[in-house]
PDB file of C-alpha atoms in Angstrom:
ATOM      1  CA  CYS D   8       0.206   0.336   0.079  1.00 91.00           C
ATOM      2  CA  ASN D   9       1.170   3.509  -0.994  1.00 94.00           C
ATOM      3  CA  THR D  10       0.746   5.365   2.414  1.00 95.00           C
ATOM      4  CA  ASP D  11       3.427   7.751   2.019  1.00 94.00           C
ATOM      5  CA  CYS D  12       1.372  11.322   1.431  1.00 94.00           C
ATOM      6  CA  LYS D  13       4.255  13.275   2.283  1.00 94.00           C
ATOM      7  CA  ASN D  14       6.526  12.158  -0.588  1.00 95.00           C
ATOM      8  CA  ASP D  15       3.791  11.046  -3.104  1.00 96.00           C
ATOM      9  CA  PRO D  16       0.664  13.216  -2.132  1.00 94.00           C
ATOM     10  CA  ASN D  17      -0.869  12.886  -5.710  1.00 95.00           C
ATOM     11  CA  ASN D  18      -0.946   8.965  -5.446  1.00 95.00           C
ATOM     12  CA  CYS D  19      -1.280   7.885  -2.084  1.00 96.00           C
ATOM     13  CA  ILE D  20      -3.800   6.149  -0.464  1.00 97.00           C
ATOM     14  CA  SER D  21      -6.248   9.359   1.011  1.00 97.00           C
ATOM     15  CA  ALA D  22      -9.461  10.997   0.913  1.00 98.00           C
ATOM     16  CA  ASP D  23      -8.158  13.304  -1.815  1.00 97.00           C
ATOM     17  CA  LEU D  24      -7.456  10.459  -3.962  1.00 98.00           C
ATOM     18  CA  PHE D  25     -10.751   8.835  -3.487  1.00 98.00           C
ATOM     19  CA  LEU D  26     -12.611  11.884  -4.099  1.00 98.00           C
ATOM     20  CA  THR D  27     -10.931  12.856  -7.237  1.00 98.00           C
ATOM     21  CA  MET D  28     -11.536   9.606  -8.876  1.00 98.00           C
ATOM     22  CA  ALA D  29     -15.158   9.794  -7.494  1.00 98.00           C
ATOM     23  CA  LYS D  30     -15.087  13.107  -9.484  1.00 98.00           C
ATOM     24  CA  LEU D  31     -13.765  11.435 -12.681  1.00 98.00           C
ATOM     25  CA  MET D  32     -16.272   8.650 -12.448  1.00 98.00           C
ATOM     26  CA  LYS D  33     -19.274  11.175 -12.581  1.00 98.00           C
ATOM     27  CA  TYR D  34     -17.924  13.650 -14.641  1.00 98.00           C
ATOM     28  CA  GLU D  35     -16.465  11.795 -17.608  1.00 98.00           C
ATOM     29  CA  GLY D  36     -19.358   9.424 -18.077  1.00 98.00           C
ATOM     30  CA  TYR D  37     -18.390   6.344 -16.232  1.00 98.00           C
ATOM     31  CA  ALA D  38     -21.458   6.634 -13.750  1.00 98.00           C
ATOM     32  CA  ASP D  39     -23.672   7.423 -16.746  1.00 98.00           C
ATOM     33  CA  VAL D  40     -23.210   3.521 -18.073  1.00 98.00           C
ATOM     34  CA  GLY D  41     -23.522   2.000 -14.577  1.00 98.00           C
ATOM     35  CA  TYR D  42     -20.169   2.182 -12.663  1.00 98.00           C
ATOM     36  CA  GLN D  43     -21.259   3.562  -8.976  1.00 98.00           C
ATOM     37  CA  TYR D  44     -18.926   1.987  -6.476  1.00 98.00           C
ATOM     38  CA  VAL D  45     -15.564   3.891  -5.276  1.00 98.00           C
ATOM     39  CA  ASN D  46     -13.932   1.275  -2.801  1.00 98.00           C
ATOM     40  CA  ILE D  47     -11.161   1.798  -0.696  1.00 98.00           C
ATOM     41  CA  ASP D  48      -8.987  -1.296  -0.412  1.00 97.00           C
ATOM     42  CA  ASP D  49      -6.544  -2.232   2.720  1.00 98.00           C
ATOM     43  CA  CYS D  50      -4.175   0.302   4.819  1.00 97.00           C
ATOM     44  CA  TRP D  51      -6.814   2.921   5.440  1.00 98.00           C
ATOM     45  CA  MET D  52      -6.679   2.412   9.121  1.00 98.00           C
ATOM     46  CA  GLU D  53      -4.395   2.895  11.719  1.00 98.00           C
ATOM     47  CA  ARG D  54      -2.514   0.034  13.191  1.00 97.00           C
ATOM     48  CA  GLU D  55      -3.992  -0.341  16.541  1.00 97.00           C
ATOM     49  CA  ARG D  56      -7.594  -0.027  17.342  1.00 98.00           C
ATOM     50  CA  GLY D  57      -8.628   3.134  19.662  1.00 97.00           C
ATOM     51  CA  SER D  58      -9.085   3.052  23.343  1.00 97.00           C
ATOM     52  CA  ASP D  59     -12.767   2.329  22.809  1.00 96.00           C
ATOM     53  CA  GLY D  60     -11.949  -0.789  20.676  1.00 97.00           C
ATOM     54  CA  LYS D  61     -12.995   0.879  17.021  1.00 98.00           C
ATOM     55  CA  LEU D  62     -11.316   1.276  13.926  1.00 98.00           C
ATOM     56  CA  VAL D  63      -9.617   4.574  13.461  1.00 98.00           C
ATOM     57  CA  PRO D  64      -9.037   6.054   9.763  1.00 98.00           C
ATOM     58  CA  ASN D  65      -5.402   7.202   9.388  1.00 98.00           C
ATOM     59  CA  PRO D  66      -5.940  10.754  10.449  1.00 97.00           C
ATOM     60  CA  GLU D  67      -3.163  11.370   7.785  1.00 96.00           C
ATOM     61  CA  LEU D  68      -4.737  10.005   4.781  1.00 97.00           C
ATOM     62  CA  PHE D  69      -8.421  10.736   6.028  1.00 98.00           C
ATOM     63  CA  PRO D  70      -8.295  13.950   7.914  1.00 97.00           C
ATOM     64  CA  ASN D  71     -11.903  14.305   8.056  1.00 98.00           C
ATOM     65  CA  GLY D  72     -12.807  10.575   8.676  1.00 98.00           C
ATOM     66  CA  ILE D  73     -14.736   8.109   6.316  1.00 98.00           C
ATOM     67  CA  ALA D  74     -17.896   9.506   6.946  1.00 98.00           C
ATOM     68  CA  ALA D  75     -17.055  12.902   5.507  1.00 98.00           C
ATOM     69  CA  LEU D  76     -15.630  11.090   2.525  1.00 98.00           C
ATOM     70  CA  ALA D  77     -18.824   8.990   2.180  1.00 98.00           C
ATOM     71  CA  ASP D  78     -20.848  12.013   1.984  1.00 98.00           C
ATOM     72  CA  ALA D  79     -19.095  13.863  -0.196  1.00 98.00           C
ATOM     73  CA  ILE D  80     -19.358  10.556  -2.628  1.00 98.00           C
ATOM     74  CA  HIS D  81     -22.906  10.461  -1.764  1.00 98.00           C
ATOM     75  CA  ALA D  82     -23.245  13.802  -2.923  1.00 98.00           C
ATOM     76  CA  LEU D  83     -21.939  12.862  -6.381  1.00 98.00           C
ATOM     77  CA  GLY D  84     -24.598  10.161  -6.549  1.00 98.00           C
ATOM     78  CA  LEU D  85     -22.062   7.392  -6.250  1.00 98.00           C
ATOM     79  CA  LYS D  86     -21.735   4.762  -3.489  1.00 98.00           C
ATOM     80  CA  ILE D  87     -18.600   4.085  -1.179  1.00 98.00           C
ATOM     81  CA  GLY D  88     -16.918   0.274  -0.224  1.00 98.00           C
ATOM     82  CA  ILE D  89     -14.622  -0.185   2.551  1.00 98.00           C
ATOM     83  CA  TYR D  90     -12.275  -3.346   2.937  1.00 98.00           C
ATOM     84  CA  GLU D  91     -11.840  -5.385   6.313  1.00 98.00           C
ATOM     85  CA  ASP D  92     -10.585  -8.999   7.157  1.00 98.00           C
ATOM     86  CA  TYR D  93     -12.224 -11.801   8.644  1.00 97.00           C
ATOM     87  CA  GLY D  94      -9.048 -12.602  10.659  1.00 96.00           C
ATOM     88  CA  THR D  95      -6.888 -10.738  13.493  1.00 97.00           C
ATOM     89  CA  HIS D  96      -5.369  -8.694  10.819  1.00 98.00           C
ATOM     90  CA  THR D  97      -5.834  -7.577   7.300  1.00 98.00           C
ATOM     91  CA  CYS D  98      -3.430  -8.767   4.818  1.00 97.00           C
ATOM     92  CA  GLY D  99      -1.388  -5.676   5.109  1.00 97.00           C
ATOM     93  CA  GLY D 100      -1.267  -6.162   8.737  1.00 97.00           C
ATOM     94  CA  PHE D 101      -4.160  -3.741  10.011  1.00 98.00           C
ATOM     95  CA  PRO D 102      -6.994  -4.520  12.733  1.00 98.00           C
ATOM     96  CA  GLY D 103      -9.171  -7.398  11.674  1.00 98.00           C
ATOM     97  CA  THR D 104     -12.445  -7.617  12.354  1.00 97.00           C
ATOM     98  CA  ARG D 105     -11.900 -11.126  14.920  1.00 95.00           C
ATOM     99  CA  GLY D 106     -13.639 -10.310  18.029  1.00 95.00           C
ATOM    100  CA  HIS D 107     -15.338  -7.019  16.700  1.00 97.00           C
ATOM    101  CA  ILE D 108     -17.785  -8.287  14.031  1.00 98.00           C
ATOM    102  CA  GLU D 109     -20.884  -6.082  15.477  1.00 98.00           C
ATOM    103  CA  ASP D 110     -19.080  -3.018  16.524  1.00 97.00           C
ATOM    104  CA  ASP D 111     -17.124  -3.235  13.076  1.00 98.00           C
ATOM    105  CA  VAL D 112     -19.990  -3.264  10.872  1.00 98.00           C
ATOM    106  CA  ASP D 113     -22.150  -0.782  13.036  1.00 98.00           C
ATOM    107  CA  LEU D 114     -19.364   1.846  12.462  1.00 98.00           C
ATOM    108  CA  PHE D 115     -19.394   1.243   8.502  1.00 98.00           C
ATOM    109  CA  ALA D 116     -23.183   1.444   8.889  1.00 98.00           C
ATOM    110  CA  LYS D 117     -22.736   4.866  10.808  1.00 98.00           C
ATOM    111  CA  TRP D 118     -20.198   6.088   8.172  1.00 98.00           C
ATOM    112  CA  GLY D 119     -22.197   5.552   5.352  1.00 98.00           C
ATOM    113  CA  ILE D 120     -20.772   2.655   3.875  1.00 98.00           C
ATOM    114  CA  ASP D 121     -22.194   0.925   0.827  1.00 98.00           C
ATOM    115  CA  SER D 122     -20.140  -1.904   0.373  1.00 98.00           C
ATOM    116  CA  LEU D 123     -17.771  -4.204   2.479  1.00 98.00           C
ATOM    117  CA  LYS D 124     -15.017  -6.401   1.014  1.00 98.00           C
ATOM    118  CA  LEU D 125     -14.087  -8.899   3.660  1.00 98.00           C
ATOM    119  CA  ASP D 126     -10.775 -10.764   3.050  1.00 98.00           C
ATOM    120  CA  GLY D 127      -9.294 -14.009   4.730  1.00 96.00           C
ATOM    121  CA  CYS D 128      -5.829 -13.168   5.777  1.00 97.00           C
ATOM    122  CA  TYR D 129      -4.746 -14.239   9.107  1.00 96.00           C
ATOM    123  CA  CYS D 130      -7.651 -17.058   9.667  1.00 94.00           C
ATOM    124  CA  ASN D 131      -8.223 -20.564   9.877  1.00 93.00           C
ATOM    125  CA  VAL D 132     -10.011 -21.376   6.841  1.00 93.00           C
ATOM    126  CA  SER D 133     -11.973 -23.951   8.986  1.00 92.00           C
ATOM    127  CA  GLU D 134     -13.627 -20.997  10.613  1.00 94.00           C
ATOM    128  CA  PHE D 135     -14.857 -19.362   7.203  1.00 95.00           C
ATOM    129  CA  ALA D 136     -18.238 -21.394   7.366  1.00 95.00           C
ATOM    130  CA  THR D 137     -19.237 -19.671  10.548  1.00 96.00           C
ATOM    131  CA  GLY D 138     -17.446 -16.291  10.144  1.00 96.00           C
ATOM    132  CA  TYR D 139     -18.693 -15.220   6.959  1.00 97.00           C
ATOM    133  CA  PRO D 140     -22.054 -15.819   7.593  1.00 97.00           C
ATOM    134  CA  ALA D 141     -22.003 -13.977  10.833  1.00 97.00           C
ATOM    135  CA  VAL D 142     -20.958 -10.903   9.434  1.00 98.00           C
ATOM    136  CA  SER D 143     -23.660 -11.175   6.876  1.00 98.00           C
ATOM    137  CA  LYS D 144     -26.004 -11.566   9.891  1.00 98.00           C
ATOM    138  CA  ALA D 145     -24.667  -8.475  11.603  1.00 98.00           C
ATOM    139  CA  LEU D 146     -24.597  -6.383   8.091  1.00 98.00           C
ATOM    140  CA  ASN D 147     -28.590  -7.124   7.766  1.00 98.00           C
ATOM    141  CA  ALA D 148     -29.125  -6.184  11.542  1.00 98.00           C
ATOM    142  CA  THR D 149     -27.724  -2.824  11.190  1.00 98.00           C
ATOM    143  CA  GLY D 150     -30.563  -2.041   8.648  1.00 98.00           C
ATOM    144  CA  ARG D 151     -28.053  -0.438   6.012  1.00 98.00           C
ATOM    145  CA  PRO D 152     -28.171  -1.991   2.480  1.00 98.00           C
ATOM    146  CA  ILE D 153     -24.432  -3.170   2.519  1.00 98.00           C
ATOM    147  CA  LEU D 154     -23.224  -5.221  -0.582  1.00 98.00           C
ATOM    148  CA  TYR D 155     -20.955  -7.923   0.725  1.00 98.00           C
ATOM    149  CA  SER D 156     -18.211  -9.185  -1.025  1.00 98.00           C
ATOM    150  CA  CYS D 157     -16.399 -12.442   0.367  1.00 97.00           C
ATOM    151  CA  SER D 158     -13.333 -13.832  -0.052  1.00 96.00           C
ATOM    152  CA  TRP D 159     -14.382 -17.131   0.941  1.00 94.00           C
ATOM    153  CA  PRO D 160     -13.464 -19.514  -1.722  1.00 93.00           C
ATOM    154  CA  ALA D 161     -10.417 -17.881  -2.742  1.00 93.00           C
ATOM    155  CA  TYR D 162      -8.375 -18.952   0.273  1.00 93.00           C
ATOM    156  CA  LEU D 163      -9.848 -22.506   0.227  1.00 91.00           C
ATOM    157  CA  SER D 164      -7.497 -25.169  -1.473  1.00 83.00           C
ATOM    158  CA  ASP D 165      -9.830 -27.735  -2.369  1.00 78.00           C
ATOM    159  CA  LYS D 166     -11.609 -26.106  -5.207  1.00 70.00           C
ATOM    160  CA  ASP D 167     -13.806 -28.966  -5.868  1.00 65.00           C
ATOM    161  CA  HIS D 168     -15.601 -28.829  -2.750  1.00 83.00           C
ATOM    162  CA  VAL D 169     -16.259 -25.062  -2.011  1.00 89.00           C
ATOM    163  CA  PRO D 170     -19.590 -24.615  -0.626  1.00 92.00           C
ATOM    164  CA  TYR D 171     -21.294 -22.286  -2.986  1.00 93.00           C
ATOM    165  CA  GLY D 172     -24.748 -22.759  -1.712  1.00 93.00           C
ATOM    166  CA  ALA D 173     -23.607 -21.690   1.772  1.00 93.00           C
ATOM    167  CA  MET D 174     -21.897 -18.320   0.231  1.00 95.00           C
ATOM    168  CA  ALA D 175     -24.905 -17.815  -1.986  1.00 95.00           C
ATOM    169  CA  GLU D 176     -27.107 -17.705   1.231  1.00 96.00           C
ATOM    170  CA  SER D 177     -24.513 -14.928   3.128  1.00 97.00           C
ATOM    171  CA  CYS D 178     -22.522 -12.975   0.352  1.00 98.00           C
ATOM    172  CA  ASN D 179     -23.611 -10.874  -2.536  1.00 98.00           C
ATOM    173  CA  LEU D 180     -20.408 -11.814  -4.445  1.00 97.00           C
ATOM    174  CA  TRP D 181     -17.189 -14.042  -3.724  1.00 97.00           C
ATOM    175  CA  ARG D 182     -13.317 -14.295  -5.176  1.00 95.00           C
ATOM    176  CA  ASN D 183     -13.166 -17.430  -6.513  1.00 93.00           C
ATOM    177  CA  TYR D 184      -9.585 -17.635  -7.465  1.00 93.00           C
ATOM    178  CA  ALA D 185      -5.992 -15.841  -7.221  1.00 91.00           C
ATOM    179  CA  ASP D 186      -5.511 -12.107  -7.301  1.00 95.00           C
ATOM    180  CA  ILE D 187      -5.433 -10.525 -10.641  1.00 97.00           C
ATOM    181  CA  GLN D 188      -2.208  -8.803 -11.760  1.00 97.00           C
ATOM    182  CA  ASP D 189      -1.321  -6.326 -14.208  1.00 97.00           C
ATOM    183  CA  SER D 190      -0.695  -8.781 -17.246  1.00 97.00           C
ATOM    184  CA  TRP D 191      -2.149 -10.942 -19.723  1.00 96.00           C
ATOM    185  CA  SER D 192      -1.243 -13.841 -18.485  1.00 96.00           C
ATOM    186  CA  SER D 193      -2.638 -12.989 -15.315  1.00 97.00           C
ATOM    187  CA  VAL D 194      -6.140 -12.365 -17.223  1.00 97.00           C
ATOM    188  CA  ALA D 195      -5.652 -15.434 -19.619  1.00 96.00           C
ATOM    189  CA  ASN D 196      -4.598 -17.681 -16.217  1.00 97.00           C
ATOM    190  CA  ILE D 197      -8.474 -16.495 -14.836  1.00 97.00           C
ATOM    191  CA  ILE D 198     -10.374 -16.839 -17.927  1.00 97.00           C
ATOM    192  CA  ASN D 199      -8.699 -20.491 -18.469  1.00 96.00           C
ATOM    193  CA  TRP D 200      -9.794 -21.242 -14.842  1.00 95.00           C
ATOM    194  CA  PHE D 201     -13.595 -20.172 -15.121  1.00 95.00           C
ATOM    195  CA  GLY D 202     -13.612 -21.925 -18.293  1.00 95.00           C
ATOM    196  CA  ASP D 203     -12.530 -25.282 -16.579  1.00 93.00           C
ATOM    197  CA  ASN D 204     -14.428 -25.097 -13.433  1.00 91.00           C
ATOM    198  CA  HIS D 205     -17.703 -23.118 -14.529  1.00 86.00           C
ATOM    199  CA  GLY D 206     -19.638 -26.519 -13.425  1.00 82.00           C
ATOM    200  CA  ASN D 207     -19.082 -26.077 -10.009  1.00 82.00           C
ATOM    201  CA  LEU D 208     -19.805 -22.526  -9.671  1.00 90.00           C
ATOM    202  CA  ALA D 209     -21.855 -21.363 -12.319  1.00 93.00           C
ATOM    203  CA  SER D 210     -25.308 -22.504 -11.048  1.00 93.00           C
ATOM    204  CA  PHE D 211     -25.134 -20.418  -7.891  1.00 94.00           C
ATOM    205  CA  ALA D 212     -24.540 -17.086  -9.882  1.00 94.00           C
ATOM    206  CA  GLY D 213     -27.748 -14.865 -10.343  1.00 95.00           C
ATOM    207  CA  PRO D 214     -29.610 -11.612  -9.265  1.00 95.00           C
ATOM    208  CA  GLY D 215     -27.784 -11.002  -5.894  1.00 95.00           C
ATOM    209  CA  ASN D 216     -24.950 -13.559  -6.161  1.00 96.00           C
ATOM    210  CA  TRP D 217     -21.933 -13.467  -8.421  1.00 97.00           C
ATOM    211  CA  ASN D 218     -18.614 -15.251  -8.926  1.00 97.00           C
ATOM    212  CA  ASP D 219     -15.856 -12.542  -8.765  1.00 97.00           C
ATOM    213  CA  PRO D 220     -12.883 -13.220 -11.439  1.00 97.00           C
ATOM    214  CA  ASP D 221     -11.508  -9.589  -9.690  1.00 98.00           C
ATOM    215  CA  MET D 222     -10.880  -6.640 -11.285  1.00 98.00           C
ATOM    216  CA  LEU D 223     -10.816  -5.200 -14.616  1.00 98.00           C
ATOM    217  CA  ILE D 224      -7.368  -3.948 -15.270  1.00 98.00           C
ATOM    218  CA  ILE D 225      -8.130  -2.068 -18.422  1.00 98.00           C
ATOM    219  CA  GLY D 226      -6.454   1.186 -18.257  1.00 97.00           C
ATOM    220  CA  ASP D 227      -3.305  -0.086 -16.331  1.00 97.00           C
ATOM    221  CA  PHE D 228      -0.050  -1.087 -17.993  1.00 96.00           C
ATOM    222  CA  GLY D 229      -0.262  -4.440 -18.877  1.00 96.00           C
ATOM    223  CA  LEU D 230      -2.861  -5.025 -21.601  1.00 97.00           C
ATOM    224  CA  SER D 231      -2.887  -4.298 -25.254  1.00 97.00           C
ATOM    225  CA  PHE D 232      -6.007  -2.887 -27.166  1.00 97.00           C
ATOM    226  CA  GLU D 233      -7.188  -6.266 -28.233  1.00 95.00           C
ATOM    227  CA  GLN D 234      -6.111  -8.029 -24.822  1.00 97.00           C
ATOM    228  CA  SER D 235      -8.306  -5.367 -22.964  1.00 98.00           C
ATOM    229  CA  GLN D 236     -11.274  -5.830 -25.407  1.00 97.00           C
ATOM    230  CA  THR D 237     -11.042  -9.808 -24.584  1.00 97.00           C
ATOM    231  CA  GLN D 238     -11.254  -9.315 -20.681  1.00 98.00           C
ATOM    232  CA  MET D 239     -14.191  -6.766 -21.055  1.00 98.00           C
ATOM    233  CA  ALA D 240     -15.968  -9.144 -23.242  1.00 98.00           C
ATOM    234  CA  ILE D 241     -15.177 -12.612 -21.255  1.00 98.00           C
ATOM    235  CA  TRP D 242     -15.906 -10.587 -17.751  1.00 98.00           C
ATOM    236  CA  SER D 243     -19.153  -9.793 -18.957  1.00 98.00           C
ATOM    237  CA  MET D 244     -20.150 -13.182 -20.597  1.00 98.00           C
ATOM    238  CA  MET D 245     -19.502 -14.265 -16.678  1.00 97.00           C
ATOM    239  CA  ALA D 246     -21.919 -11.710 -15.098  1.00 97.00           C
ATOM    240  CA  ALA D 247     -18.828 -10.427 -13.389  1.00 98.00           C
ATOM    241  CA  PRO D 248     -18.923  -7.498 -10.873  1.00 98.00           C
ATOM    242  CA  LEU D 249     -17.277  -5.069 -13.065  1.00 98.00           C
ATOM    243  CA  TYR D 250     -14.925  -2.858 -10.787  1.00 98.00           C
ATOM    244  CA  MET D 251     -12.185  -0.822 -12.557  1.00 98.00           C
ATOM    245  CA  SER D 252      -8.773  -0.909 -11.275  1.00 97.00           C
ATOM    246  CA  ASN D 253      -6.989   2.010 -12.840  1.00 97.00           C
ATOM    247  CA  ASP D 254      -6.069   5.512 -12.650  1.00 97.00           C
ATOM    248  CA  LEU D 255      -8.650   7.559 -14.278  1.00 98.00           C
ATOM    249  CA  ARG D 256      -6.608  10.456 -14.530  1.00 98.00           C
ATOM    250  CA  THR D 257      -4.409   8.773 -17.319  1.00 97.00           C
ATOM    251  CA  MET D 258      -6.707   7.069 -19.411  1.00 97.00           C
ATOM    252  CA  GLU D 259      -6.415   6.719 -23.131  1.00 97.00           C
ATOM    253  CA  GLN D 260      -9.400   7.377 -25.146  1.00 98.00           C
ATOM    254  CA  TRP D 261      -9.633   3.996 -26.564  1.00 98.00           C
ATOM    255  CA  GLN D 262      -9.453   2.230 -22.852  1.00 98.00           C
ATOM    256  CA  LYS D 263     -12.531   4.548 -21.854  1.00 98.00           C
ATOM    257  CA  GLU D 264     -14.330   3.192 -24.958  1.00 98.00           C
ATOM    258  CA  ILE D 265     -14.040  -0.078 -23.965  1.00 98.00           C
ATOM    259  CA  LEU D 266     -14.918   0.086 -20.474  1.00 98.00           C
ATOM    260  CA  MET D 267     -17.631   2.449 -21.236  1.00 98.00           C
ATOM    261  CA  ASN D 268     -19.271  -0.128 -24.119  1.00 98.00           C
ATOM    262  CA  GLN D 269     -22.952   0.096 -23.293  1.00 98.00           C
ATOM    263  CA  GLU D 270     -23.600  -3.035 -25.655  1.00 97.00           C
ATOM    264  CA  VAL D 271     -21.162  -5.058 -23.780  1.00 98.00           C
ATOM    265  CA  ILE D 272     -22.234  -3.725 -20.193  1.00 98.00           C
ATOM    266  CA  ALA D 273     -25.632  -4.407 -21.184  1.00 98.00           C
ATOM    267  CA  VAL D 274     -24.856  -7.901 -21.549  1.00 98.00           C
ATOM    268  CA  ASP D 275     -23.119  -8.099 -18.283  1.00 98.00           C
ATOM    269  CA  GLN D 276     -25.739  -6.607 -16.563  1.00 97.00           C
ATOM    270  CA  ASP D 277     -28.498  -8.526 -18.050  1.00 98.00           C
ATOM    271  CA  PRO D 278     -31.500  -8.721 -15.698  1.00 97.00           C
ATOM    272  CA  LEU D 279     -31.424 -12.761 -15.781  1.00 97.00           C
ATOM    273  CA  GLY D 280     -28.283 -12.926 -14.326  1.00 96.00           C
ATOM    274  CA  LYS D 281     -27.093 -16.030 -15.789  1.00 97.00           C
ATOM    275  CA  GLN D 282     -23.585 -16.716 -15.937  1.00 97.00           C
ATOM    276  CA  GLY D 283     -21.875 -17.408 -19.425  1.00 97.00           C
ATOM    277  CA  LEU D 284     -20.262 -20.838 -20.013  1.00 96.00           C
ATOM    278  CA  ARG D 285     -17.104 -21.560 -22.390  1.00 96.00           C
ATOM    279  CA  VAL D 286     -19.093 -23.922 -24.660  1.00 96.00           C
ATOM    280  CA  PHE D 287     -16.399 -25.126 -26.830  1.00 95.00           C
ATOM    281  CA  GLN D 288     -12.496 -25.299 -26.914  1.00 92.00           C
ATOM    282  CA  ASP D 289     -10.564 -26.907 -29.913  1.00 91.00           C
ATOM    283  CA  SER D 290      -8.388 -29.608 -29.214  1.00 87.00           C
ATOM    284  CA  LYS D 291      -5.036 -27.457 -29.406  1.00 87.00           C
ATOM    285  CA  LYS D 292      -6.562 -24.812 -26.908  1.00 87.00           C
ATOM    286  CA  HIS D 293      -6.034 -21.935 -29.618  1.00 88.00           C
ATOM    287  CA  TYR D 294      -9.687 -20.897 -29.401  1.00 91.00           C
ATOM    288  CA  GLU D 295     -12.994 -21.201 -28.022  1.00 95.00           C
ATOM    289  CA  PHE D 296     -16.479 -20.158 -27.878  1.00 96.00           C
ATOM    290  CA  TRP D 297     -18.579 -18.733 -24.880  1.00 97.00           C
ATOM    291  CA  SER D 298     -22.165 -18.543 -24.714  1.00 97.00           C
ATOM    292  CA  ARG D 299     -24.492 -16.749 -22.005  1.00 97.00           C
ATOM    293  CA  GLU D 300     -28.353 -16.789 -22.398  1.00 97.00           C
ATOM    294  CA  LEU D 301     -29.975 -13.609 -21.812  1.00 98.00           C
ATOM    295  CA  HIS D 302     -33.588 -12.648 -20.544  1.00 97.00           C
ATOM    296  CA  ASP D 303     -35.010 -12.130 -23.688  1.00 97.00           C
ATOM    297  CA  GLY D 304     -34.482 -15.849 -24.874  1.00 97.00           C
ATOM    298  CA  SER D 305     -31.436 -14.687 -27.273  1.00 97.00           C
ATOM    299  CA  TYR D 306     -27.825 -15.540 -26.402  1.00 97.00           C
ATOM    300  CA  ALA D 307     -24.538 -13.579 -26.528  1.00 98.00           C
ATOM    301  CA  VAL D 308     -21.252 -15.208 -27.758  1.00 97.00           C
ATOM    302  CA  VAL D 309     -17.709 -14.727 -27.925  1.00 96.00           C
ATOM    303  CA  MET D 310     -14.848 -16.359 -29.841  1.00 95.00           C
ATOM    304  CA  TYR D 311     -11.944 -16.008 -28.176  1.00 95.00           C
ATOM    305  CA  ARG D 312      -8.765 -16.828 -29.746  1.00 91.00           C
ATOM    306  CA  LYS D 313      -5.726 -17.292 -27.842  1.00 85.00           C
ATOM    307  CA  ASP D 314      -2.705 -17.300 -29.888  1.00 72.00           C
ATOM    308  CA  SER D 315      -1.292 -14.126 -31.466  1.00 63.00           C
ATOM    309  CA  LYS D 316      -0.843 -15.479 -35.023  1.00 60.00           C
ATOM    310  CA  ARG D 317      -2.408 -13.609 -38.113  1.00 54.00           C
ATOM    311  CA  PRO D 318      -6.219 -14.311 -38.153  1.00 54.00           C
ATOM    312  CA  SER D 319      -7.253 -17.217 -40.067  1.00 54.00           C
ATOM    313  CA  LYS D 320     -10.582 -18.715 -41.256  1.00 54.00           C
ATOM    314  CA  ILE D 321     -12.330 -20.596 -38.463  1.00 51.00           C
ATOM    315  CA  LEU D 322     -15.087 -23.162 -39.434  1.00 51.00           C
ATOM    316  CA  HIS D 323     -17.154 -24.254 -36.683  1.00 52.00           C
ATOM    317  CA  GLY D 324     -21.077 -25.571 -36.439  1.00 53.00           C
ATOM    318  CA  TYR D 325     -22.679 -23.764 -33.394  1.00 46.00           C
ATOM    319  CA  LEU D 326     -26.032 -23.772 -32.434  1.00 46.00           C
TER     320      LEU D 326
END
C-alpha cells in the first residue's frame, strides 16, 4: 500500500485520491453507464484500534474521517466501499474484525458505507463457514443496505468442494480464484480457470449472487487494445462484477471506450443474471467459444482466440 502522502501526495491512499476518482467517474461518463462504487482497499486505518476498541481511520490519509468522504461521494450520486478482514489482521497487517464483528459493521453503517469487502488473511479457513455468515447477519442487523463481497472461496485449497450454496446465502459476491495482476498472462489464467471450472460454480450465480473473477485492469499498463477488449468481453459473459482498477486521470480514449461500451455492459448486467459458459474449446486450445443466455431468450456469444498469430478462417458449427 502506498501511504506515503508526504512524498507522493497525488498517488497515496487518501481521501483526496478517492474523491478525485469519484469526480472523474461522475463527470467523465463512467457513472452514466453504470459504474457506481468507489472502493477503499486495505491500509486505510491505524495500526491499532482506539481505546474504545473501534477502528480508527489514519488521520494523515483521511483527516476528516471516512464519514465525511462517504458524504462527499454520496453527493456525487455514487456509493462507497470499504475493506476489512475476518482474521486477526488484514493482509496488510492492520486490525482485523475478529472479535469485533458487530462493532465494526455498526461503525461502517454509521459512516454511510455501501459495500464491504471482507478478506481472509490471518485466519483458519475452517472458521470461514461460521465467520462469513456471522458478518452477513451483523450487516443485515444494521438496517443499512451494504453489498457484501466475500473472499471465502479464494483461500480454499480444494476448489472442487467449495460450499457455494452456503456462500450464496450469505454473500452477494465472492472472489473465487487468485488475485489478478497487471498482465495478460494473469487475465488469461483467470479465464482458463473459469472456463475449466464453471460446472462447479455457474449454477450459483444470479441476481444478488455473483462469482467474482477480480477487477478489470483495462487502463493500467499490462494489456494491449485487443487484450483489453478480451477481458471486457469475457468478464461480461461471466456476469462478473465490473470494478475498475486503474487511474482515471491517465486513461487513453480507447480504454475509456472499451470500459464504457454500453452494449457489452448490457450483456454483463442482463437481468436474467445467468452466468455464461465456455461451450467449446478446440483440441489444441487455440480458440474457444463462450455463450450466455439473456433475459429475452437470445444468446450472447464470444469467440476467444488465444494465440497471437495472424487471423485465419475458422469453420465451426454452433447452435
